[in-house]
Amino acid sequence: MARISSVLKLSSLFCLILVSPWSASAALVEHNFTIGTQSVTRVCNTQTLVTVNGQYPGPSITVHEGDNLVVHVQNNAPYNVTLHWHGVRQMRSCWADGPAYVTQCPITPGNKFTYNFTIIGQEGTLWWHAHITYLRATVHGALAILPRPGNDYPFPKPDAEIPIILGEWWNANVEDVIADAVRRGAVPNDSDAYTINSQPGDFYPCSSNDTTRILVEAGKTYLLRIINCAMIHSYFFKIAQHNMTVVAVDAVYTKPYETDVLLTHPGNTMDVLITTGQQSGQYYIGTRVYNSQPIGTGYLNTTTTAILQYQDSSNTSAPLLPTFPAFNDTTTAFKFSSELRSLRASVPQTVDEEMFMTEGFSLVSCPNNSCAGLFGGRAVGSFSNISFVRPDIAVLQAYFFGIDGVYTTDFPNNPPVVFNYTGNVSRSLWEPELGVRVKLLKYNSRVQIVFQNTGIVTIQNHPIHLHGHDFYVVGQGFGNYNSQTDPVNFNLEDPQMLNTVGVPTGGWAAIRFTANNPGVWLMHCHFESHSELGFEMVFITEDGPESLDKLPPPPPDLLQC
Ligand SMILES: *[C@@H]1O[C@H](CO)[C@@H](O)[C@H](O)[C@H]1NC(C)=O
Ligand SMILES: *[C@@H]1O[C@H](CO)[C@@H](O)[C@H](O)[C@H]1NC(C)=O
Ligand SMILES: *[C@@H]1O[C@H](CO)[C@@H](O)[C@H](O)[C@H]1NC(C)=O
Ligand SMILES: *[C@@H]1O[C@H](CO)[C@@H](O)[C@H](O)[C@H]1NC(C)=O
Ligand SMILES: *[C@@H]1O[C@H](CO)[C@@H](O)[C@H](O)[C@H]1NC(C)=O
Ligand SMILES: *[C@@H]1O[C@H](CO)[C@@H](O)[C@H](O)[C@H]1NC(C)=O
Ligand SMILES: *[C@@H]1O[C@H](CO)[C@@H](O)[C@H](O)[C@H]1NC(C)=O
Ligand SMILES: *[C@@H]1O[C@H](CO)[C@@H](O)[C@H](O)[C@H]1NC(C)=O
Ligand SMILES: *[C@@H]1O[C@H](CO)[C@@H](O)[C@H](O)[C@H]1NC(C)=O
Ligand SMILES: *[C@@H]1O[C@H](CO)[C@@H](O)[C@H](O)[C@H]1NC(C)=O
Ligand SMILES: *[C@@H]1O[C@H](CO)[C@@H](O)[C@H](O)[C@H]1NC(C)=O
Ligand SMILES: *[C@@H]1O[C@H](CO)[C@@H](O)[C@H](O)[C@H]1NC(C)=O
Ligand SMILES: [Cu+2]
């Protein structure tokens, strides 16, 4: 019975808001989020977690495209908090985007702030999470965007929808983990378990009694809303004996893509259809890490599981486990990422602004090699050799109110040095600059960025997330980007649109978007340890000529720092 009730709780995560089908008008969806602390036990270890409304994972939000979402946040936790609405375009509502010291000052303990924005032109699954220090490890939840009342999905309506939230668990206070790493100049300690809907599953100690079970009926179609909320890990995702059809990624519809394995990076969301084609039984839903670094450490080699359980309970066979790709199976990872195609696309055919950015690790030297990173240095990340240093006040406030001295506008279109990016990079090139250099974009300019992963410290697939815009991934490959030969093969017809792209390890990815959203927009690696260590940069999209092309003034409860 305990198992059944946990399944029911899960399915009620996504209760539909009932709106009559003939009403096309947008609704106001309002939520109260109280941030607090609670005691939670996993893998035989009890921790005090920061959570929203006492839920872990946090509350699911369901809206329709076109709705105005208003979330009143009361911070009763002992930490500064901000919330980000991951993947929401935030058209003309940059003030509600959420990254701390970029678009807002934090909500300090005891204080409150209201996030108020309208979701336009996006359908599918997104999510929300804390956007400061390491709090998003436990402060996160699903955001399902249904078609406007009267509109349909571009695929047959599923019989039910099931959220699948992939996360990580530490046998430590995550705020201590990041503070300790920053103090020592080290990479933060790894987590102690990976989770599916907050449970590690049958292959971890003290966990099997609480493994997430998803009850299904035979012969039905289910829509899985899969969200990678993990802090540092990309996963392969499989279900034993069940193929999957991807229909959307990052709340952008795809041409239906059938596969038996998914690759998901932190920040990515996927809408996936499954048909329950078996008669009965139990089938593991499982994840295993995709490790794109040449070194084979820094991750758990366990399989994290939930169970897809057919309701016919006469079959008591043990659950079947899927077979997984090897941890370092870059071929399978690249195949999945490069075969996705947008259902509908309108790609900028020419560009006004062309950027080439190196991205990856850098190493800051410390006095007497006294830091805990490689060679006694401090581990950091960078774009084009600039490691971002968070200012004391929000960049958006500095921009809007014309406060000088917070940032400069000279982020370069090309990195300062040309070198063999993915080769054995000379140590003399490892030390970055530190600063807050932003890139200004003219309103409505068409932008192309080529991200070039470097071999500094190590090559790795970094999931690069851009706020305020979705972008088309027009090309990707391994080795050094060749500006003569690679553009010839760009897909300008139906490339996938994303908000988070995994740049192939030791390779490159080319994106295009139109800067049609005035405001201050963070771009960063979505491995949280990397972004906390400066793997970030900022775009400012300038106002356009018409009043509707301008960023409106701040909300009345604007926070100061
Ligand atoms: C949010 O809290 C306010 C004040 O406490 C209350 O009046 C309102 O009904 C709550 N709204 C929701 C959606 O729970
Ligand atoms: C949300 O913002 C709109 C303006 O964009 C405003 O009209 C509305 O009153 C705001 N709602 C709340 C609850 O603050
Ligand atoms: C991180 O790991 C190191 C080495 O295992 C340990 O000494 C340290 O206490 C850990 N830090 C935290 C915050 O748990
Ligand atoms: C699992 O539940 C059984 C039956 O309630 C109990 O005897 C056992 O101790 C539990 N195991 C764990 C690891 O909690
Ligand atoms: C999954 O798809 C593959 C390739 O299309 C096919 O060979 C296999 O039989 C399918 N498996 C199931 C369980 O439908
Ligand atoms: C019983 O379930 C197992 C998986 O747990 C499955 O392999 C088997 O085919 C099922 N048997 C029947 C008769 O459906
Ligand atoms: C996982 O790593 C441990 C050592 O850390 C090793 O003993 C074990 O065989 C590995 N398991 C798998 C599935 O690779
Ligand atoms: C993957 O790892 C295995 C060892 O586990 C190694 O033999 C193999 O060469 C690696 N493959 C790649 C592509 O790095
Ligand atoms: C570095 O080490 C030398 C020799 O041990 C010492 O004299 C010097 O004070 C140290 N410098 C710093 C910045 O710690
Ligand atoms: C760049 O480095 C790679 C890997 O070491 C090497 O194979 C390649 O020849 C180098 N390219 C150039 C132009 O030196
Ligand atoms: C980065 O900038 C620093 C400081 O100007 C310089 O020493 C280093 O060589 C540069 N590295 C690269 C890869 O451009
Ligand atoms: C919390 O935010 C306030 C306002 O920005 C700042 O003054 C304070 O130092 C922050 N506290 C911590 C622990 O970062
Ligand atoms: Cu990264």
mmCIF file of C-alpha atoms in Angstrom, residues 68-366:
data_model
loop_
_atom_site.group_PDB
_atom_site.id
_atom_site.type_symbol
_atom_site.label_atom_id
_atom_site.label_comp_id
_atom_site.label_asym_id
_atom_site.label_seq_id
_atom_site.Cartn_x
_atom_site.Cartn_y
_atom_site.Cartn_z
ATOM 1 C CA ASN A 68 0.701 34.957 -16.577
ATOM 2 C CA LEU A 69 2.636 33.119 -13.849
ATOM 3 C CA VAL A 70 3.034 34.909 -10.526
ATOM 4 C CA VAL A 71 5.076 33.256 -7.767
ATOM 5 C CA HIS A 72 5.276 34.939 -4.355
ATOM 6 C CA VAL A 73 8.496 33.806 -2.651
ATOM 7 C CA GLN A 74 8.973 34.051 1.101
ATOM 8 C CA ASN A 75 12.515 33.152 2.173
ATOM 9 C CA ASN A 76 12.493 31.540 5.616
ATOM 10 C CA ALA A 77 15.776 29.687 5.039
ATOM 11 C CA PRO A 78 19.052 30.893 6.586
ATOM 12 C CA TYR A 79 20.598 31.555 3.146
ATOM 13 C CA ASN A 80 20.289 34.138 0.383
ATOM 14 C CA VAL A 81 18.067 32.720 -2.363
ATOM 15 C CA THR A 82 16.967 33.579 -5.905
ATOM 16 C CA LEU A 83 14.824 31.506 -8.277
ATOM 17 C CA HIS A 84 15.316 31.056 -12.027
ATOM 18 C CA TRP A 85 12.639 29.837 -14.451
ATOM 19 C CA HIS A 86 14.892 27.692 -16.580
ATOM 20 C CA GLY A 87 14.233 28.062 -20.315
ATOM 21 C CA VAL A 88 11.400 30.572 -19.944
ATOM 22 C CA ARG A 89 12.072 33.259 -22.557
ATOM 23 C CA GLN A 90 11.101 36.091 -20.169
ATOM 24 C CA MET A 91 10.149 38.369 -23.082
ATOM 25 C CA ARG A 92 10.418 41.906 -21.663
ATOM 26 C CA SER A 93 10.496 40.486 -18.121
ATOM 27 C CA CYS A 94 14.239 40.167 -17.525
ATOM 28 C CA TRP A 95 13.675 41.405 -13.944
ATOM 29 C CA ALA A 96 12.084 38.018 -13.173
ATOM 30 C CA ASP A 97 14.851 35.842 -14.666
ATOM 31 C CA GLY A 98 16.597 35.215 -11.367
ATOM 32 C CA PRO A 99 20.396 34.667 -11.497
ATOM 33 C CA ALA A 100 21.889 36.297 -8.406
ATOM 34 C CA TYR A 101 23.954 39.451 -9.054
ATOM 35 C CA VAL A 102 23.074 39.279 -12.765
ATOM 36 C CA THR A 103 19.368 40.190 -12.928
ATOM 37 C CA GLN A 104 18.625 40.613 -9.238
ATOM 38 C CA CYS A 105 19.944 40.952 -5.730
ATOM 39 C CA PRO A 106 19.274 37.912 -3.537
ATOM 40 C CA ILE A 107 16.215 37.491 -1.360
ATOM 41 C CA THR A 108 17.900 37.672 2.032
ATOM 42 C CA PRO A 109 16.656 35.529 4.947
ATOM 43 C CA GLY A 110 13.246 36.723 6.203
ATOM 44 C CA ASN A 111 12.503 38.672 3.023
ATOM 45 C CA LYS A 112 10.247 38.148 0.008
ATOM 46 C CA PHE A 113 10.028 38.821 -3.712
ATOM 47 C CA THR A 114 7.393 38.223 -6.403
ATOM 48 C CA TYR A 115 8.312 36.703 -9.774
ATOM 49 C CA ASN A 116 5.792 37.850 -12.381
ATOM 50 C CA PHE A 117 6.017 36.911 -16.063
ATOM 51 C CA THR A 118 4.024 35.656 -19.024
ATOM 52 C CA ILE A 119 4.940 32.498 -20.920
ATOM 53 C CA ILE A 120 4.546 33.110 -24.645
ATOM 54 C CA GLY A 121 5.278 30.835 -27.601
ATOM 55 C CA GLN A 122 6.670 27.933 -25.584
ATOM 56 C CA GLU A 123 5.123 24.499 -24.921
ATOM 57 C CA GLY A 124 6.563 21.417 -23.257
ATOM 58 C CA THR A 125 8.575 20.888 -20.120
ATOM 59 C CA LEU A 126 10.794 23.424 -18.380
ATOM 60 C CA TRP A 127 11.728 23.779 -14.711
ATOM 61 C CA TRP A 128 12.572 26.225 -11.978
ATOM 62 C CA HIS A 129 15.556 26.214 -9.639
ATOM 63 C CA ALA A 130 17.549 28.304 -7.201
ATOM 64 C CA HIS A 131 20.219 30.355 -9.009
ATOM 65 C CA ILE A 132 22.755 31.075 -6.310
ATOM 66 C CA THR A 133 25.592 29.014 -4.769
ATOM 67 C CA TYR A 134 24.637 25.279 -4.581
ATOM 68 C CA LEU A 135 20.996 25.599 -3.479
ATOM 69 C CA ARG A 136 19.550 24.271 -6.706
ATOM 70 C CA ALA A 137 20.617 20.784 -5.541
ATOM 71 C CA THR A 138 17.350 20.685 -3.559
ATOM 72 C CA VAL A 139 15.473 23.848 -4.572
ATOM 73 C CA HIS A 140 14.010 22.799 -7.919
ATOM 74 C CA GLY A 141 10.791 21.593 -9.524
ATOM 75 C CA ALA A 142 8.972 20.968 -12.789
ATOM 76 C CA LEU A 143 7.226 23.564 -14.952
ATOM 77 C CA ALA A 144 4.843 21.975 -17.467
ATOM 78 C CA ILE A 145 3.554 24.276 -20.214
ATOM 79 C CA LEU A 146 0.451 22.872 -21.902
ATOM 80 C CA PRO A 147 -0.893 24.173 -25.194
ATOM 81 C CA ARG A 148 -3.335 27.057 -24.852
ATOM 82 C CA PRO A 149 -6.893 25.817 -24.232
ATOM 83 C CA GLY A 150 -8.298 24.755 -27.596
ATOM 84 C CA ASN A 151 -4.852 23.892 -29.032
ATOM 85 C CA ASP A 152 -3.489 20.341 -29.261
ATOM 86 C CA TYR A 153 -0.113 18.716 -28.935
ATOM 87 C CA PRO A 154 1.492 18.005 -32.345
ATOM 88 C CA PHE A 155 1.261 14.281 -31.440
ATOM 89 C CA PRO A 156 -1.571 12.034 -30.242
ATOM 90 C CA LYS A 157 -2.751 13.033 -26.792
ATOM 91 C CA PRO A 158 -1.097 10.765 -24.207
ATOM 92 C CA ASP A 159 -3.219 8.883 -21.675
ATOM 93 C CA ALA A 160 -1.253 10.394 -18.788
ATOM 94 C CA GLU A 161 1.786 12.538 -18.034
ATOM 95 C CA ILE A 162 4.583 11.552 -15.661
ATOM 96 C CA PRO A 163 7.318 13.882 -14.358
ATOM 97 C CA ILE A 164 10.800 12.336 -14.050
ATOM 98 C CA ILE A 165 13.242 14.526 -12.147
ATOM 99 C CA LEU A 166 16.905 13.507 -12.165
ATOM 100 C CA GLY A 167 18.951 14.870 -9.276
ATOM 101 C CA GLU A 168 21.905 14.395 -6.949
ATOM 102 C CA TRP A 169 22.240 13.834 -3.193
ATOM 103 C CA TRP A 170 25.128 14.807 -0.893
ATOM 104 C CA ASN A 171 25.867 13.307 2.513
ATOM 105 C CA ALA A 172 26.786 16.882 3.486
ATOM 106 C CA ASN A 173 25.247 20.335 3.544
ATOM 107 C CA VAL A 174 25.607 21.494 -0.078
ATOM 108 C CA GLU A 175 26.288 25.068 1.017
ATOM 109 C CA ASP A 176 29.287 23.772 3.007
ATOM 110 C CA VAL A 177 30.407 21.776 -0.051
ATOM 111 C CA ILE A 178 30.592 24.820 -2.324
ATOM 112 C CA ALA A 179 31.940 27.186 0.347
ATOM 113 C CA ASP A 180 34.661 24.666 1.202
ATOM 114 C CA ALA A 181 35.611 24.304 -2.482
ATOM 115 C CA VAL A 182 35.773 28.049 -3.070
ATOM 116 C CA ARG A 183 37.860 28.537 0.074
ATOM 117 C CA ARG A 184 40.372 25.841 -0.927
ATOM 118 C CA GLY A 185 40.389 26.603 -4.663
ATOM 119 C CA ALA A 186 39.340 23.017 -5.318
ATOM 120 C CA VAL A 187 36.649 21.400 -7.413
ATOM 121 C CA PRO A 188 33.650 20.777 -5.068
ATOM 122 C CA ASN A 189 33.233 17.315 -3.530
ATOM 123 C CA ASP A 190 31.171 14.858 -5.570
ATOM 124 C CA SER A 191 27.684 13.803 -4.560
ATOM 125 C CA ASP A 192 26.967 10.499 -2.807
ATOM 126 C CA ALA A 193 23.961 9.357 -4.854
ATOM 127 C CA TYR A 194 22.038 10.204 -7.988
ATOM 128 C CA THR A 195 18.253 10.239 -7.813
ATOM 129 C CA ILE A 196 15.044 9.815 -9.815
ATOM 130 C CA ASN A 197 12.163 11.775 -8.274
ATOM 131 C CA SER A 198 14.444 12.200 -5.249
ATOM 132 C CA GLN A 199 15.051 8.437 -4.710
ATOM 133 C CA PRO A 200 18.332 6.668 -5.591
ATOM 134 C CA GLY A 201 16.713 3.277 -6.167
ATOM 135 C CA ASP A 202 17.545 -0.377 -5.639
ATOM 136 C CA PHE A 203 21.318 -0.252 -6.120
ATOM 137 C CA TYR A 204 22.124 2.100 -3.237
ATOM 138 C CA PRO A 205 22.252 1.332 0.488
ATOM 139 C CA CYS A 206 19.057 1.857 2.587
ATOM 140 C CA SER A 207 17.140 2.877 -0.546
ATOM 141 C CA SER A 208 15.244 -0.009 -2.106
ATOM 142 C CA ASN A 209 12.169 0.253 0.120
ATOM 143 C CA ASP A 210 11.543 3.735 -1.253
ATOM 144 C CA THR A 211 12.449 3.256 -4.908
ATOM 145 C CA THR A 212 10.210 5.425 -7.091
ATOM 146 C CA ARG A 213 7.483 3.270 -8.661
ATOM 147 C CA ILE A 214 5.448 4.438 -11.612
ATOM 148 C CA LEU A 215 2.239 2.471 -12.068
ATOM 149 C CA VAL A 216 1.108 1.997 -15.652
ATOM 150 C CA GLU A 217 -1.583 0.097 -17.491
ATOM 151 C CA ALA A 218 -0.782 -2.086 -20.482
ATOM 152 C CA GLY A 219 -1.532 -0.719 -23.940
ATOM 153 C CA LYS A 220 -1.425 2.995 -23.112
ATOM 154 C CA THR A 221 0.738 5.929 -24.139
ATOM 155 C CA TYR A 222 2.476 7.998 -21.471
ATOM 156 C CA LEU A 223 4.230 11.339 -21.798
ATOM 157 C CA LEU A 224 7.361 11.414 -19.640
ATOM 158 C CA ARG A 225 8.503 14.915 -18.735
ATOM 159 C CA ILE A 226 12.183 14.258 -18.022
ATOM 160 C CA ILE A 227 14.190 17.020 -16.340
ATOM 161 C CA ASN A 228 17.911 16.815 -15.670
ATOM 162 C CA CYS A 229 18.223 18.791 -12.420
ATOM 163 C CA ALA A 230 21.584 17.188 -11.597
ATOM 164 C CA MET A 231 24.344 19.540 -10.553
ATOM 165 C CA ILE A 232 27.306 18.145 -12.457
ATOM 166 C CA HIS A 233 26.382 15.018 -14.387
ATOM 167 C CA SER A 234 25.075 14.171 -17.832
ATOM 168 C CA TYR A 235 23.199 10.879 -17.970
ATOM 169 C CA PHE A 236 22.268 8.126 -20.340
ATOM 170 C CA PHE A 237 18.600 7.258 -19.686
ATOM 171 C CA LYS A 238 16.972 3.934 -20.574
ATOM 172 C CA ILE A 239 13.860 1.893 -19.813
ATOM 173 C CA ALA A 240 14.110 -1.900 -20.025
ATOM 174 C CA GLN A 241 12.076 -3.325 -22.927
ATOM 175 C CA HIS A 242 10.580 0.041 -23.855
ATOM 176 C CA ASN A 243 11.628 2.306 -26.682
ATOM 177 C CA MET A 244 11.059 6.019 -26.389
ATOM 178 C CA THR A 245 9.903 8.672 -28.859
ATOM 179 C CA VAL A 246 11.336 12.115 -28.177
ATOM 180 C CA VAL A 247 8.751 14.793 -29.097
ATOM 181 C CA ALA A 248 10.259 17.888 -27.467
ATOM 182 C CA VAL A 249 13.554 19.025 -25.970
ATOM 183 C CA ASP A 250 13.903 22.208 -23.890
ATOM 184 C CA ALA A 251 10.207 22.978 -24.587
ATOM 185 C CA VAL A 252 10.747 23.009 -28.349
ATOM 186 C CA TYR A 253 8.965 20.328 -30.385
ATOM 187 C CA THR A 254 11.162 17.859 -32.258
ATOM 188 C CA LYS A 255 10.434 15.704 -35.245
ATOM 189 C CA PRO A 256 9.441 12.459 -33.466
ATOM 190 C CA TYR A 257 12.707 10.622 -32.743
ATOM 191 C CA GLU A 258 12.587 6.962 -31.737
ATOM 192 C CA THR A 259 15.410 5.618 -29.616
ATOM 193 C CA ASP A 260 16.199 3.172 -26.827
ATOM 194 C CA VAL A 261 18.578 5.616 -25.098
ATOM 195 C CA LEU A 262 18.524 9.320 -24.239
ATOM 196 C CA LEU A 263 21.440 11.581 -23.400
ATOM 197 C CA THR A 264 20.496 14.388 -21.050
ATOM 198 C CA HIS A 265 22.684 17.188 -19.732
ATOM 199 C CA PRO A 266 21.980 19.262 -16.615
ATOM 200 C CA GLY A 267 19.471 21.895 -17.713
ATOM 201 C CA ASN A 268 17.957 19.825 -20.514
ATOM 202 C CA THR A 269 14.294 18.811 -20.446
ATOM 203 C CA MET A 270 12.739 16.150 -22.680
ATOM 204 C CA ASP A 271 9.184 15.216 -23.520
ATOM 205 C CA VAL A 272 9.194 11.541 -24.385
ATOM 206 C CA LEU A 273 6.344 9.195 -25.330
ATOM 207 C CA ILE A 274 6.371 5.559 -24.300
ATOM 208 C CA THR A 275 3.856 2.865 -25.179
ATOM 209 C CA THR A 276 3.261 0.204 -22.567
ATOM 210 C CA GLY A 277 3.600 -2.679 -25.004
ATOM 211 C CA GLN A 278 4.296 -5.415 -22.444
ATOM 212 C CA GLN A 279 1.569 -7.478 -20.743
ATOM 213 C CA SER A 280 2.751 -7.203 -17.160
ATOM 214 C CA GLY A 281 5.894 -7.013 -15.070
ATOM 215 C CA GLN A 282 8.369 -4.525 -13.677
ATOM 216 C CA TYR A 283 10.922 -2.693 -15.805
ATOM 217 C CA TYR A 284 13.728 -0.525 -14.517
ATOM 218 C CA ILE A 285 13.913 3.068 -15.604
ATOM 219 C CA GLY A 286 17.601 3.778 -15.146
ATOM 220 C CA THR A 287 20.308 6.379 -15.537
ATOM 221 C CA ARG A 288 24.068 6.064 -15.706
ATOM 222 C CA VAL A 289 26.622 8.815 -16.075
ATOM 223 C CA TYR A 290 28.024 9.886 -19.416
ATOM 224 C CA ASN A 291 31.628 10.790 -18.520
ATOM 225 C CA SER A 292 33.151 12.864 -21.316
ATOM 226 C CA GLN A 293 36.527 13.502 -19.664
ATOM 227 C CA PRO A 294 39.408 11.228 -20.581
ATOM 228 C CA ILE A 295 39.928 10.510 -16.872
ATOM 229 C CA GLY A 296 37.614 7.877 -15.392
ATOM 230 C CA THR A 297 37.051 9.476 -11.981
ATOM 231 C CA GLY A 298 34.773 12.124 -10.509
ATOM 232 C CA TYR A 299 31.494 10.235 -10.783
ATOM 233 C CA LEU A 300 29.667 7.274 -9.276
ATOM 234 C CA ASN A 301 29.570 4.177 -11.473
ATOM 235 C CA THR A 302 26.218 3.056 -10.004
ATOM 236 C CA THR A 303 22.936 2.626 -11.866
ATOM 237 C CA THR A 304 20.169 4.856 -10.514
ATOM 238 C CA THR A 305 16.685 3.385 -10.846
ATOM 239 C CA ALA A 306 12.944 3.816 -10.682
ATOM 240 C CA ILE A 307 10.486 1.061 -11.605
ATOM 241 C CA LEU A 308 7.880 1.111 -14.347
ATOM 242 C CA GLN A 309 5.317 -1.240 -12.841
ATOM 243 C CA TYR A 310 2.398 -2.691 -14.794
ATOM 244 C CA GLN A 311 -0.783 -2.751 -12.753
ATOM 245 C CA ASP A 312 -1.421 -6.462 -13.380
ATOM 246 C CA SER A 313 0.258 -7.611 -10.172
ATOM 247 C CA SER A 314 0.080 -11.362 -10.848
ATOM 248 C CA ASN A 315 3.586 -11.293 -12.370
ATOM 249 C CA THR A 316 6.072 -11.081 -9.512
ATOM 250 C CA SER A 317 9.288 -11.501 -11.533
ATOM 251 C CA ALA A 318 12.150 -9.241 -10.507
ATOM 252 C CA PRO A 319 12.422 -6.018 -12.510
ATOM 253 C CA LEU A 320 14.415 -6.195 -15.746
ATOM 254 C CA LEU A 321 17.466 -3.960 -16.049
ATOM 255 C CA PRO A 322 18.337 -2.274 -19.358
ATOM 256 C CA THR A 323 21.875 -2.519 -20.711
ATOM 257 C CA PHE A 324 23.709 0.804 -20.735
ATOM 258 C CA PRO A 325 26.297 2.361 -23.010
ATOM 259 C CA ALA A 326 29.813 2.519 -21.511
ATOM 260 C CA PHE A 327 30.400 5.554 -19.274
ATOM 261 C CA ASN A 328 32.688 7.053 -21.914
ATOM 262 C CA ASP A 329 30.514 6.202 -24.969
ATOM 263 C CA THR A 330 30.887 9.528 -26.766
ATOM 264 C CA THR A 331 29.747 7.939 -30.038
ATOM 265 C CA THR A 332 26.284 7.172 -28.612
ATOM 266 C CA ALA A 333 26.147 10.586 -26.919
ATOM 267 C CA PHE A 334 26.991 12.427 -30.141
ATOM 268 C CA LYS A 335 24.594 10.350 -32.239
ATOM 269 C CA PHE A 336 21.667 11.254 -29.995
ATOM 270 C CA SER A 337 22.532 14.960 -29.755
ATOM 271 C CA SER A 338 23.261 15.437 -33.426
ATOM 272 C CA GLU A 339 20.200 13.596 -34.774
ATOM 273 C CA LEU A 340 17.503 15.713 -33.070
ATOM 274 C CA ARG A 341 15.565 18.004 -35.436
ATOM 275 C CA SER A 342 13.088 20.807 -34.755
ATOM 276 C CA LEU A 343 9.533 20.079 -35.833
ATOM 277 C CA ARG A 344 9.222 23.660 -37.051
ATOM 278 C CA ALA A 345 12.177 25.961 -37.574
ATOM 279 C CA SER A 346 12.934 29.440 -38.817
ATOM 280 C CA VAL A 347 16.704 29.768 -38.728
ATOM 281 C CA PRO A 348 18.463 33.092 -39.357
ATOM 282 C CA GLN A 349 20.003 32.495 -42.812
ATOM 283 C CA THR A 350 22.528 35.287 -42.428
ATOM 284 C CA VAL A 351 24.136 36.773 -39.335
ATOM 285 C CA ASP A 352 24.985 40.287 -38.124
ATOM 286 C CA GLU A 353 27.215 39.315 -35.224
ATOM 287 C CA GLU A 354 29.687 36.454 -35.454
ATOM 288 C CA MET A 355 31.426 35.243 -32.313
ATOM 289 C CA PHE A 356 33.975 32.511 -31.760
ATOM 290 C CA MET A 357 34.351 31.624 -28.079
ATOM 291 C CA THR A 358 36.721 29.210 -26.451
ATOM 292 C CA GLU A 359 35.173 27.519 -23.412
ATOM 293 C CA GLY A 360 36.405 25.180 -20.724
ATOM 294 C CA PHE A 361 38.631 25.155 -17.682
ATOM 295 C CA SER A 362 41.358 27.576 -16.704
ATOM 296 C CA LEU A 363 43.709 27.643 -13.742
ATOM 297 C CA VAL A 364 44.465 30.682 -11.579
ATOM 298 C CA SER A 365 47.843 30.471 -9.861
ATOM 299 C CA CYS A 366 47.987 30.908 -6.093
#
